Coordinates of C-alpha atoms in Angstrom, one line a residue:
Chain A
M1053 CA -60.8 -38.5 -6.2
P1054 CA -62.5 -39.6 -3.1
A1055 CA -60.4 -41.5 -0.5
N1056 CA -57.9 -43.6 -2.4
R1057 CA -54.3 -44.8 -2.3
F1058 CA -53.0 -41.7 -4.1
N1059 CA -54.3 -39.3 -1.5
G1060 CA -53.6 -41.4 1.6
F1061 CA -57.3 -42.4 1.8
T1062 CA -58.3 -38.9 2.8
D1063 CA -61.4 -36.9 1.9
Y1064 CA -60.3 -33.3 1.9
G1065 CA -62.3 -30.4 0.4
A1066 CA -61.2 -26.9 -0.5
G1067 CA -57.9 -25.6 1.0
I1068 CA -55.6 -22.7 0.6
G1069 CA -51.8 -22.1 0.5
L1070 CA -50.2 -21.1 3.8
R1071 CA -48.5 -17.8 3.0
I1072 CA -46.5 -15.4 5.2
P1073 CA -48.9 -12.4 4.9
H1074 CA -51.6 -14.5 6.5
Y1075 CA -49.6 -16.0 9.4
R1076 CA -50.8 -13.5 12.0
H1077 CA -54.5 -13.7 10.9
I1078 CA -54.5 -17.5 11.1
L1079 CA -52.7 -17.8 14.4
E1080 CA -54.7 -15.1 16.1
R1081 CA -58.2 -15.7 14.7
K1082 CA -58.0 -19.4 14.0
P1083 CA -60.3 -19.4 11.0
T1084 CA -62.0 -22.6 9.9
V1085 CA -60.0 -23.9 7.0
E1086 CA -60.2 -27.5 5.7
W1087 CA -56.5 -27.8 5.1
F1088 CA -53.4 -25.8 4.2
E1089 CA -50.9 -26.5 1.5
I1090 CA -47.3 -25.6 2.3
I1091 CA -44.3 -25.1 0.0
S1092 CA -42.0 -27.9 1.3
E1093 CA -38.8 -26.1 0.5
N1094 CA -39.7 -23.1 2.8
Y1095 CA -39.7 -25.5 5.8
M1096 CA -36.8 -27.8 4.9
I1097 CA -34.6 -25.9 7.3
D1098 CA -32.9 -26.7 10.6
G1099 CA -34.8 -24.2 12.8
G1100 CA -36.2 -20.8 13.3
R1101 CA -39.5 -19.0 12.7
P1102 CA -40.8 -20.9 9.7
L1103 CA -40.8 -24.2 11.7
T1104 CA -42.2 -22.6 14.8
I1105 CA -45.1 -21.2 12.8
L1106 CA -45.6 -24.5 11.0
D1107 CA -45.7 -26.4 14.3
R1108 CA -48.4 -24.0 15.6
I1109 CA -50.4 -24.5 12.4
L1110 CA -50.0 -28.3 12.7
E1111 CA -51.6 -28.1 16.2
Q1112 CA -54.9 -27.1 14.7
Y1113 CA -54.9 -27.7 10.9
R1114 CA -54.3 -30.4 8.4
V1115 CA -51.3 -29.7 6.2
V1116 CA -50.3 -31.1 2.8
Q1117 CA -46.9 -30.6 1.3
H1118 CA -46.2 -29.3 -2.2
G1119 CA -42.7 -29.1 -3.5
V1120 CA -41.1 -26.9 -6.2
S1121 CA -37.6 -28.3 -6.7
M1122 CA -37.6 -32.1 -6.8
Y1123 CA -37.3 -31.9 -10.6
F1124 CA -38.4 -35.5 -11.3
G1125 CA -37.7 -34.8 -15.0
S1126 CA -34.1 -33.7 -14.6
A1127 CA -31.7 -36.1 -16.2
E1128 CA -29.3 -36.0 -13.2
P1129 CA -29.8 -38.2 -10.1
L1130 CA -31.9 -37.1 -7.2
N1131 CA -30.4 -34.8 -4.6
R1132 CA -29.9 -36.9 -1.5
D1133 CA -29.7 -34.0 0.9
H1134 CA -33.0 -32.7 -0.5
L1135 CA -34.6 -36.1 0.0
R1136 CA -33.4 -36.4 3.6
R1137 CA -34.7 -33.0 4.5
L1138 CA -38.0 -33.7 2.7
K1139 CA -38.5 -36.9 4.6
A1140 CA -37.8 -35.2 7.9
L1141 CA -40.5 -32.6 7.0
V1142 CA -42.9 -35.3 5.9
R1143 CA -42.6 -36.9 9.4
R1144 CA -43.1 -33.5 11.0
T1145 CA -46.3 -32.6 9.0
G1146 CA -47.9 -36.0 8.6
T1147 CA -48.8 -35.0 5.1
P1148 CA -51.1 -37.7 3.6
W1149 CA -49.6 -37.2 0.2
L1150 CA -46.7 -35.3 -1.3
S1151 CA -46.8 -33.4 -4.5
D1152 CA -44.2 -31.8 -6.9
H1153 CA -44.1 -30.9 -10.5
L1154 CA -43.8 -32.9 -13.7
C1155 CA -40.9 -30.9 -14.9
W1156 CA -37.2 -30.4 -14.8
G1157 CA -35.1 -27.5 -13.6
S1158 CA -31.5 -28.5 -12.8
V1159 CA -28.6 -29.9 -14.8
D1160 CA -25.0 -30.7 -13.8
G1161 CA -25.8 -29.5 -10.3
R1162 CA -26.9 -26.0 -11.5
Y1163 CA -30.5 -25.0 -10.5
T1164 CA -32.7 -22.7 -12.6
H1165 CA -35.4 -22.6 -9.9
D1166 CA -38.0 -22.7 -12.6
L1167 CA -40.5 -25.4 -13.6
L1168 CA -39.2 -26.1 -17.0
P1169 CA -41.5 -28.2 -19.3
M1170 CA -40.4 -31.7 -20.4
P1171 CA -39.7 -32.8 -23.9
Y1172 CA -42.4 -35.4 -24.2
T1173 CA -40.4 -38.4 -25.2
F1174 CA -40.5 -42.0 -24.1
E1175 CA -36.9 -41.8 -22.8
A1176 CA -37.9 -38.8 -20.6
A1177 CA -41.1 -40.6 -19.4
S1178 CA -39.1 -43.6 -18.3
L1179 CA -36.5 -41.7 -16.4
T1180 CA -39.0 -39.4 -14.8
A1181 CA -41.2 -42.4 -13.7
E1182 CA -38.1 -44.1 -12.2
K1183 CA -37.2 -41.0 -10.2
I1184 CA -40.8 -40.7 -8.9
R1185 CA -40.7 -44.3 -7.7
Q1186 CA -37.4 -43.6 -5.9
V1187 CA -38.8 -40.6 -4.1
Q1188 CA -42.0 -42.5 -3.2
D1189 CA -39.9 -45.4 -1.8
F1190 CA -37.8 -43.0 0.2
V1191 CA -40.4 -40.7 1.7
E1192 CA -42.9 -43.5 2.3
V1193 CA -46.0 -41.4 1.4
P1194 CA -47.9 -41.3 -1.9
V1195 CA -46.3 -39.0 -4.4
V1196 CA -48.4 -37.1 -6.9
V1197 CA -47.2 -35.1 -9.8
E1198 CA -48.5 -31.8 -11.1
N1199 CA -48.8 -30.7 -14.7
V1200 CA -47.0 -27.4 -15.2
S1201 CA -47.9 -24.4 -17.3
S1202 CA -45.6 -23.8 -20.2
Y1203 CA -44.7 -21.3 -22.8
A1204 CA -42.7 -23.4 -25.2
E1205 CA -43.0 -26.8 -27.0
F1206 CA -40.1 -28.8 -28.2
H1207 CA -39.3 -30.4 -31.5
M1208 CA -38.1 -33.6 -29.9
S1209 CA -41.5 -34.3 -28.3
E1210 CA -43.0 -37.6 -29.4
M1211 CA -46.4 -37.2 -27.8
T1212 CA -48.8 -34.6 -26.4
E1213 CA -48.4 -33.4 -22.8
W1214 CA -51.4 -35.4 -21.5
E1215 CA -50.1 -38.5 -23.2
F1216 CA -46.8 -37.9 -21.5
L1217 CA -48.5 -37.4 -18.1
N1218 CA -50.4 -40.6 -18.5
E1219 CA -47.3 -42.5 -19.6
V1220 CA -45.3 -41.2 -16.5
V1221 CA -48.0 -41.9 -13.9
E1222 CA -48.7 -45.4 -15.3
Q1223 CA -45.0 -46.3 -15.2
A1224 CA -44.5 -44.7 -11.8
D1225 CA -47.9 -45.9 -10.5
C1226 CA -48.4 -42.6 -8.8
G1227 CA -51.1 -40.0 -8.5
I1228 CA -51.8 -36.7 -10.2
L1229 CA -52.2 -33.2 -9.0
L1230 CA -54.3 -31.8 -11.8
D1231 CA -53.7 -28.0 -12.1
V1232 CA -56.6 -26.9 -14.3
N1233 CA -55.3 -23.4 -14.5
N1234 CA -52.0 -24.7 -15.8
I1235 CA -54.0 -26.7 -18.4
Y1236 CA -55.8 -23.5 -19.4
V1237 CA -52.6 -21.4 -19.6
S1238 CA -50.8 -24.0 -21.7
S1239 CA -53.9 -24.6 -24.0
Q1240 CA -53.9 -20.8 -24.8
N1241 CA -50.1 -20.7 -25.3
H1242 CA -50.1 -23.9 -27.4
E1243 CA -53.5 -23.7 -29.1
F1244 CA -55.1 -26.9 -28.0
D1245 CA -58.5 -27.6 -26.5
P1246 CA -58.1 -27.8 -22.7
F1247 CA -61.1 -30.1 -22.3
T1248 CA -59.3 -32.7 -24.5
Y1249 CA -56.5 -32.6 -21.8
V1250 CA -58.9 -32.9 -18.8
N1251 CA -60.9 -35.7 -20.5
A1252 CA -57.7 -37.7 -21.2
V1253 CA -56.4 -37.7 -17.6
P1254 CA -57.0 -41.0 -15.7
A1255 CA -59.6 -39.8 -13.2
E1256 CA -58.9 -42.6 -10.8
R1257 CA -55.3 -41.3 -10.2
V1258 CA -56.2 -37.6 -9.5
A1259 CA -55.4 -37.0 -5.9
Q1260 CA -55.7 -33.2 -5.8
I1261 CA -56.6 -30.3 -8.0
H1262 CA -55.0 -26.8 -8.2
I1263 CA -57.0 -23.7 -9.2
A1264 CA -55.4 -20.3 -9.7
G1265 CA -55.4 -17.0 -11.6
H1266 CA -53.0 -15.9 -14.3
S1267 CA -51.9 -12.9 -16.3
K1268 CA -52.8 -12.3 -20.0
Y1269 CA -50.2 -10.6 -22.2
E1270 CA -50.5 -9.7 -25.8
K1271 CA -49.0 -12.9 -27.2
Y1272 CA -49.1 -15.3 -24.3
I1273 CA -50.5 -16.1 -20.9
L1274 CA -48.2 -16.2 -17.8
D1275 CA -49.0 -18.4 -14.8
T1276 CA -48.7 -15.7 -12.1
H1277 CA -51.1 -16.9 -9.3
D1278 CA -52.0 -13.2 -8.7
H1279 CA -55.6 -13.0 -9.7
P1280 CA -58.9 -14.7 -9.0
V1281 CA -59.8 -17.8 -11.0
I1282 CA -61.4 -16.9 -14.3
D1283 CA -64.7 -18.5 -15.6
P1284 CA -63.0 -20.7 -18.3
V1285 CA -60.8 -22.2 -15.5
W1286 CA -63.9 -22.8 -13.3
A1287 CA -65.5 -24.6 -16.3
L1288 CA -62.4 -26.9 -16.6
Y1289 CA -62.6 -27.4 -12.9
A1290 CA -66.3 -28.4 -13.1
R1291 CA -65.5 -30.9 -15.8
A1292 CA -62.6 -32.3 -13.7
I1293 CA -64.9 -32.7 -10.7
E1294 CA -67.5 -34.3 -12.9
R1295 CA -65.0 -36.9 -13.9
C1296 CA -63.1 -37.3 -10.7
G1297 CA -65.7 -36.8 -8.0
R1298 CA -64.9 -35.0 -4.8
T1299 CA -61.3 -34.1 -4.9
A1300 CA -59.0 -32.1 -2.6
T1301 CA -58.8 -28.7 -4.2
L1302 CA -56.3 -25.9 -3.5
L1303 CA -56.4 -22.3 -4.5
E1304 CA -52.9 -20.9 -5.3
W1305 CA -52.5 -17.2 -4.7
D1306 CA -48.8 -16.4 -4.5
D1307 CA -48.3 -12.8 -5.6
K1308 CA -50.1 -9.6 -4.9
I1309 CA -51.7 -11.6 -2.1
P1310 CA -55.0 -10.0 -0.8
S1311 CA -56.4 -10.5 2.7
F1312 CA -56.9 -13.9 4.1
E1313 CA -60.7 -13.5 3.9
E1314 CA -60.5 -12.7 0.1
V1315 CA -58.3 -15.7 -0.6
H1316 CA -60.3 -18.0 1.5
A1317 CA -63.6 -16.8 -0.1
E1318 CA -62.1 -17.5 -3.6
A1319 CA -61.1 -21.0 -2.5
L1320 CA -64.5 -21.7 -1.1
K1321 CA -66.1 -21.1 -4.5
A1322 CA -64.8 -24.5 -5.3
T1323 CA -67.4 -26.0 -2.9
R1324 CA -70.1 -25.1 -5.5
Y1325 CA -68.7 -27.8 -7.6
L1326 CA -67.6 -30.3 -5.0
P1327 CA -70.0 -33.1 -4.1
A1328 CA -70.6 -33.5 -0.3
P1329 CA -68.3 -36.1 1.2
E1330 CA -71.0 -38.6 2.1
Y1331 CA -72.0 -39.2 -1.6
S1332 CA -68.6 -39.0 -3.0
F1333 CA -68.3 -42.8 -3.4
L1334 CA -71.2 -42.8 -5.9
P1335 CA -70.9 -42.6 -9.6
A1336 CA -71.8 -39.1 -11.0
S1337 CA -75.4 -39.9 -12.0
E1338 CA -76.3 -41.5 -8.7
R1339 CA -74.5 -38.8 -6.8
M1340 CA -76.6 -36.1 -8.5
A1341 CA -79.8 -38.0 -7.6
A1342 CA -78.7 -38.3 -4.0
E1343 CA -77.9 -34.6 -3.8
A1344 CA -81.3 -33.8 -5.3
V1345 CA -83.1 -35.8 -2.6
R1346 CA -81.0 -34.2 0.1
Chain B
M364 CA -24.9 -39.1 -23.2
S365 CA -28.7 -39.5 -23.2
Q366 CA -30.8 -37.3 -25.5
L367 CA -32.6 -35.9 -22.5
L368 CA -29.4 -34.8 -20.8
E369 CA -28.0 -33.2 -24.0
F370 CA -31.3 -31.4 -24.5
Q371 CA -31.4 -30.1 -20.9
R372 CA -27.8 -28.9 -21.1
R373 CA -28.5 -26.9 -24.2
L374 CA -31.8 -25.5 -23.0
S375 CA -30.5 -24.6 -19.5
S376 CA -27.5 -22.9 -21.1
A377 CA -29.8 -20.7 -23.1
V378 CA -32.2 -20.1 -20.2
M379 CA -29.4 -19.1 -17.9
Q380 CA -27.6 -16.9 -20.4
P381 CA -27.3 -13.3 -19.1
L382 CA -29.9 -10.9 -20.5
S383 CA -29.1 -8.0 -22.7
R384 CA -29.1 -4.4 -21.3
G385 CA -32.7 -4.1 -22.1
D386 CA -33.5 -7.3 -20.4
R387 CA -34.1 -9.1 -23.7
M388 CA -32.6 -12.4 -24.8
R389 CA -29.1 -11.9 -26.3
R390 CA -28.9 -12.7 -30.0
S391 CA -25.7 -14.6 -29.7
A392 CA -24.3 -16.9 -27.0
R393 CA -20.9 -16.5 -25.4
N394 CA -19.3 -18.7 -28.0
Q395 CA -20.9 -16.4 -30.7
A396 CA -23.4 -19.0 -31.8
S397 CA -26.7 -17.6 -33.0
M398 CA -29.4 -17.9 -30.3
E399 CA -32.0 -17.7 -33.0
R400 CA -30.7 -20.8 -34.6
E401 CA -30.3 -22.6 -31.2
A402 CA -33.9 -21.6 -30.4
E403 CA -35.2 -22.9 -33.7
A404 CA -33.4 -26.2 -33.2
L405 CA -35.0 -26.7 -29.8
V406 CA -38.3 -24.9 -29.6
K407 CA -41.3 -24.9 -31.9
P408 CA -42.7 -21.5 -33.0
N409 CA -46.5 -20.9 -32.8
S410 CA -48.8 -18.5 -34.6
R411 CA -47.9 -15.6 -32.4
L412 CA -44.3 -16.2 -31.2
S413 CA -41.1 -17.2 -32.9
S414 CA -38.9 -20.0 -31.3
L415 CA -36.6 -17.3 -29.9
E416 CA -39.5 -15.3 -28.4
R417 CA -40.8 -18.4 -26.6
L418 CA -37.3 -19.3 -25.3
E419 CA -36.9 -15.7 -24.2
I420 CA -39.8 -16.0 -21.8
Y421 CA -37.9 -18.6 -19.9
N422 CA -34.6 -16.6 -20.1
Q423 CA -36.3 -13.6 -18.6
Q424 CA -38.2 -15.6 -16.0
Y425 CA -34.9 -17.2 -14.8
W426 CA -33.2 -13.9 -14.4
F427 CA -36.1 -12.0 -13.0
R428 CA -36.6 -14.7 -10.3
I429 CA -33.0 -15.0 -9.1
L430 CA -32.3 -11.2 -9.3
S431 CA -35.4 -10.6 -7.2
C432 CA -34.4 -13.2 -4.6
F433 CA -30.8 -12.0 -4.5
A434 CA -31.9 -8.3 -4.1
E435 CA -34.2 -9.4 -1.3
D436 CA -31.4 -11.1 0.5
F437 CA -28.8 -8.3 0.2
P438 CA -30.6 -4.9 0.6
G439 CA -27.8 -3.7 2.8
L440 CA -25.2 -4.2 0.0
R441 CA -27.5 -2.4 -2.4
A442 CA -27.6 0.5 0.1
V443 CA -23.8 0.6 0.3
V444 CA -22.9 0.4 -3.3
G445 CA -25.9 2.1 -4.9
R446 CA -28.7 0.8 -7.1
A447 CA -27.0 1.0 -10.4
R448 CA -23.8 -0.8 -9.4
F449 CA -25.7 -3.3 -7.3
E450 CA -27.7 -4.2 -10.5
R451 CA -24.6 -4.9 -12.4
L452 CA -22.8 -6.6 -9.5
M453 CA -25.6 -9.1 -8.9
R454 CA -25.9 -10.0 -12.6
A455 CA -22.1 -10.6 -12.8
Y456 CA -22.1 -12.7 -9.6
L457 CA -25.1 -14.8 -10.6
A458 CA -23.7 -15.4 -14.1
E459 CA -20.5 -16.7 -12.5
C460 CA -22.0 -18.4 -9.5
P461 CA -25.4 -19.9 -10.5
S462 CA -27.4 -21.6 -7.8
R463 CA -26.1 -25.1 -6.8
S464 CA -28.7 -25.7 -4.2
F465 CA -32.4 -26.8 -4.3
T466 CA -33.2 -23.7 -2.3
L467 CA -32.9 -20.1 -3.2
R468 CA -31.9 -19.4 0.4
N469 CA -28.3 -20.3 -0.6
L470 CA -28.1 -18.0 -3.6
G471 CA -25.6 -15.6 -1.9
A472 CA -23.5 -18.3 -0.2
Q473 CA -20.5 -17.5 -2.5
L474 CA -20.9 -13.7 -2.5
E475 CA -18.2 -12.7 0.0
A476 CA -15.6 -15.0 -1.6
W477 CA -16.6 -13.8 -5.1
L478 CA -16.3 -10.1 -4.0
R479 CA -12.9 -10.8 -2.6
R480 CA -11.9 -12.2 -6.0
N481 CA -13.5 -9.4 -7.8
P482 CA -13.0 -6.3 -5.7
E483 CA -13.6 -3.9 -8.6
W484 CA -17.3 -4.2 -8.0
I485 CA -17.0 -2.6 -4.5
R486 CA -13.8 -0.6 -5.0
A487 CA -15.3 2.7 -3.7
A488 CA -16.2 1.1 -0.3
E489 CA -14.6 -2.3 -0.3
R490 CA -14.3 -2.9 3.5
L491 CA -17.7 -1.5 4.2
A492 CA -19.3 -3.6 1.5
L493 CA -17.6 -6.8 2.7
D494 CA -18.7 -6.1 6.2
M495 CA -22.3 -5.7 5.0
V496 CA -22.2 -8.9 3.0
R497 CA -20.8 -10.8 5.9
L498 CA -23.5 -9.5 8.2
E499 CA -26.3 -10.2 5.7
W500 CA -25.1 -13.7 5.1
A501 CA -24.8 -14.2 8.9
H502 CA -28.4 -12.9 9.2
I503 CA -29.6 -15.5 6.7
E504 CA -27.8 -18.3 8.6
A505 CA -28.9 -17.1 12.0
F506 CA -32.5 -17.0 10.8
D507 CA -33.0 -20.7 10.1
S508 CA -30.1 -22.6 11.6
A509 CA -30.7 -25.3 14.2
C510 CA -31.4 -24.5 17.9
E511 CA -30.3 -27.1 20.3
P512 CA -31.7 -27.4 23.8
A513 CA -30.1 -24.8 26.0
L514 CA -28.0 -25.9 29.0
T515 CA -29.9 -25.8 32.3
P516 CA -28.2 -23.9 35.1
A517 CA -26.9 -27.2 36.5
E518 CA -25.6 -28.3 33.2
L519 CA -24.0 -25.0 32.6
E520 CA -22.3 -25.2 36.0
R521 CA -20.9 -28.7 35.1
G522 CA -19.9 -27.4 31.7
L523 CA -18.0 -24.5 33.2
A524 CA -16.4 -26.7 35.8
G525 CA -15.5 -29.3 33.1
G526 CA -14.1 -26.5 30.9
R527 CA -16.1 -27.1 27.7
L528 CA -19.2 -25.5 26.3
N529 CA -20.8 -25.3 22.9
L530 CA -22.4 -22.3 21.2
Q531 CA -25.9 -22.6 19.7
P532 CA -25.6 -23.5 15.9
Y533 CA -27.5 -20.3 15.0
I534 CA -24.9 -17.9 16.5
R535 CA -22.5 -16.1 14.2
L536 CA -19.7 -14.0 15.5
L537 CA -18.4 -11.1 13.4
E538 CA -15.5 -8.8 13.7
L539 CA -16.3 -5.7 11.6
R540 CA -14.7 -2.5 10.7
Y541 CA -17.9 -0.5 10.3
A542 CA -21.1 -0.3 12.2
V543 CA -23.1 -2.0 9.5
D544 CA -25.5 -3.4 12.0
D545 CA -27.2 -0.1 12.5
L546 CA -27.4 0.5 8.8
L547 CA -28.9 -2.9 8.1
I548 CA -31.5 -2.5 10.8
E549 CA -32.6 0.7 9.1
V550 CA -32.7 -1.0 5.7
H551 CA -34.6 -4.1 7.0
N552 CA -37.3 -1.9 8.4
R553 CA -38.3 -1.2 4.8
E554 CA -38.2 -4.8 3.5
H555 CA -40.6 -7.7 3.4
S556 CA -40.6 -11.3 2.2
E557 CA -43.0 -13.7 0.6
D558 CA -43.2 -17.3 -0.6
T559 CA -44.6 -18.6 -3.9
S560 CA -45.0 -21.7 -6.0
S561 CA -45.8 -20.0 -9.3
N562 CA -43.3 -20.2 -12.1
A563 CA -43.8 -16.6 -13.0
A564 CA -41.4 -13.8 -12.0
Q565 CA -42.4 -11.2 -14.5
D566 CA -42.9 -8.1 -12.4
R567 CA -41.0 -8.7 -9.2
L568 CA -38.0 -6.5 -10.1
T569 CA -40.1 -3.4 -10.3
R570 CA -41.0 -3.5 -6.7
S571 CA -37.7 -2.7 -5.1
R572 CA -37.4 0.9 -3.9
V573 CA -33.9 2.2 -3.2
R574 CA -33.3 5.0 -0.8
S575 CA -30.1 6.7 0.2
Y576 CA -28.5 6.0 3.5
A577 CA -25.8 7.7 5.5
K578 CA -22.5 5.8 5.3
P579 CA -21.5 4.4 8.7
L580 CA -18.3 5.8 10.2
P581 CA -15.3 3.4 10.5
G582 CA -14.7 1.8 13.9
A583 CA -14.3 -1.8 15.1
V584 CA -17.5 -3.5 16.0
Y585 CA -17.7 -7.0 17.6
L586 CA -21.0 -8.6 17.0
A587 CA -23.0 -11.7 17.8
V588 CA -25.7 -12.3 15.3
H589 CA -28.2 -14.5 17.2
R590 CA -31.8 -15.5 17.5
S591 CA -34.3 -15.0 20.2
D592 CA -38.0 -15.8 20.0
D593 CA -37.4 -16.6 16.3
S594 CA -36.2 -13.1 15.5
V595 CA -32.6 -12.3 14.5
Y596 CA -30.7 -9.8 16.7
Y597 CA -27.3 -8.1 16.5
K598 CA -25.7 -8.0 19.9
R599 CA -22.6 -5.8 20.2
L600 CA -19.8 -7.3 22.4
E601 CA -16.8 -6.1 24.2
P602 CA -13.7 -7.2 22.3
V603 CA -12.7 -9.5 25.2
A604 CA -16.2 -11.0 25.3
Y605 CA -16.0 -11.6 21.5
Q606 CA -12.6 -13.4 22.0
I607 CA -14.1 -15.7 24.7
L608 CA -17.0 -16.6 22.5
E609 CA -14.8 -17.1 19.5
A610 CA -12.6 -19.4 21.5
I611 CA -15.6 -21.4 22.7
G612 CA -17.0 -21.5 19.2
A613 CA -13.6 -22.8 17.9
G614 CA -13.9 -25.7 20.4
R615 CA -11.2 -24.5 22.9
S616 CA -11.6 -25.2 26.5
L617 CA -12.9 -22.5 28.8
R618 CA -9.6 -22.5 30.7
E619 CA -7.6 -22.1 27.5
A620 CA -9.8 -19.2 26.5
L621 CA -9.7 -17.4 29.8
D622 CA -6.0 -18.0 30.5
A623 CA -5.0 -16.4 27.2
L624 CA -7.2 -13.4 27.9
L625 CA -5.9 -12.9 31.4
A626 CA -2.3 -13.1 30.0
H627 CA -3.1 -10.3 27.6
N628 CA -4.8 -8.2 30.2
E629 CA -2.3 -8.2 33.1
G630 CA -3.3 -6.1 36.0
R631 CA -7.0 -6.2 35.1
G632 CA -7.6 -9.7 36.6
T633 CA -10.2 -8.7 39.2
D634 CA -12.2 -6.4 36.8
M635 CA -12.0 -9.0 34.1
I636 CA -13.4 -11.8 36.3
S637 CA -16.3 -9.7 37.3
S638 CA -17.1 -8.8 33.7
V639 CA -16.7 -12.4 32.5
Q640 CA -19.2 -13.5 35.2
Q641 CA -21.7 -11.0 34.0
W642 CA -21.3 -11.9 30.4
F643 CA -21.7 -15.6 31.0
A644 CA -24.8 -14.9 33.1
N645 CA -26.3 -12.9 30.2
W646 CA -25.3 -15.4 27.5
A647 CA -26.8 -18.3 29.6
E648 CA -30.0 -16.3 30.0
L649 CA -30.1 -15.9 26.2
G650 CA -29.7 -19.7 25.8
W651 CA -26.5 -19.4 23.9
F652 CA -24.9 -22.5 25.3
C653 CA -25.8 -26.1 24.4
R654 CA -24.2 -29.5 25.0
P655 CA -20.8 -30.0 23.4
E656 CA -20.6 -32.1 20.2
P657 CA -17.7 -34.4 19.4
L658 CA -16.8 -32.6 16.2
L659 CA -17.2 -28.9 16.5
L660 CA -16.6 -26.6 13.6
A661 CA -15.8 -22.9 14.2
R662 CA -18.6 -20.6 13.2
T663 CA -16.7 -17.4 13.5
S664 CA -16.0 -15.0 10.7
R665 CA -13.2 -12.4 10.8
Y666 CA -12.1 -10.0 8.2
A667 CA -9.0 -11.0 6.3

């Protein structure tokens, strides 16, 4: 969405993930990039090179934090050490919002380090929303939750994934990081129409969008972040932008990472769909008219 | 117990269950319960995959991910014990010591203690393997531990006069029986790292390449694993220098550390004082000293 309370009243365009193979290129050539997304956990440390690099990046670029292990949906309480380190990093980066996944991954203190899908139950929605609220209160920046890709559905689910997402964000009063690639992957694995999902999301809560590539296997699709974005995912993205307006968009490319230029060029394809910032406050029909005049 | 907690315990137990020899999901759990029945109880099938096959994706992803991270953290141990034994060793370790941290960085935190309890995994080269594990863990800790402001020359002079100093939190002192530092440098020159937020780990295991390395000769090595300009270095120390740093790291006063050394090196007082002065000048230049803290924990590591 354009500037709103879920994205810290910012108006970011297309960004890319900050990844180790690109450090040298970025620091030496200082390319123009709207913003970088970092994996929070890689910088929740006490010292050393990652923080030095991050501080140099922060001197010249806007950075948004994305987490992978808060596990809002785990039944166990939040990890206080994790929260303290996360808050310290939030203060360091000045991230306007903070994202992590709508998933679980730990139980009884044991971590799977995976983004495991939730059973879509009302009990799980309430517990997850309560934990999101606790994190938001503690870190004092807007928290947004990302839909994960999944390879399994559970018998105990009482609703669809998008109904669960809506239930959680309403109860938590938080924003959404809408990953349209994840929606596509899950739709293929679970045989639903991905547009039904995109159309069901409360557009006013979408703070950020993820796009990415994936890998197709014989019987399922795996969310590998190691390919360019495919056309059906761009189509979902176009629909999401149509509904949400100009929204901070991040290309994820985490494996078999090509050159910085290639990754950045792929991310900039999103600008074909993104309205210019100055018209973003207008409804879709008026925005298109304004763009045509321009 | 909530339904959610019960569900998560059952599913994580299945996901974290060790894979079979062919990296497939085992057909029965440790308690001999049928995994097929457990999968059917938890997971819906679809038109292409059975419940077990869908659960297996997560089981494989879990193991591929943590094995890949562990192998990336301990390439030196792999070079010492060989690829086949390393594969079995890490699966046994991770099955017994699953991650208890939000960060994969701490995956190997229990490895040295586990190997001491289970020496059969490194029987052919026990001391060498333990030295390597201690060095690799020290490297991980030196890489991202805190760095306090180094003492200025004036502060250092006052610290020396007052008798107390503090070592930088990132410094690890190791007393080794093999020159594993040389071997690990050779191994590291062929490694790389990366970060990711995908939940896929399908093909990461296939990337590692294992080469053969010459086994280091036995011989005592005293090492400071430290950091300079954000790179980790291994600095060899004279045994006496090691003892001084170890004493400082343990919170002993400078006078206590030096008196004990001089007592054990009678007749070498003048030579010793000259060496000690040179060492301190070098350590100060490297920024190894910072202000003392009230509660100082020893950060040394000696072989048992």
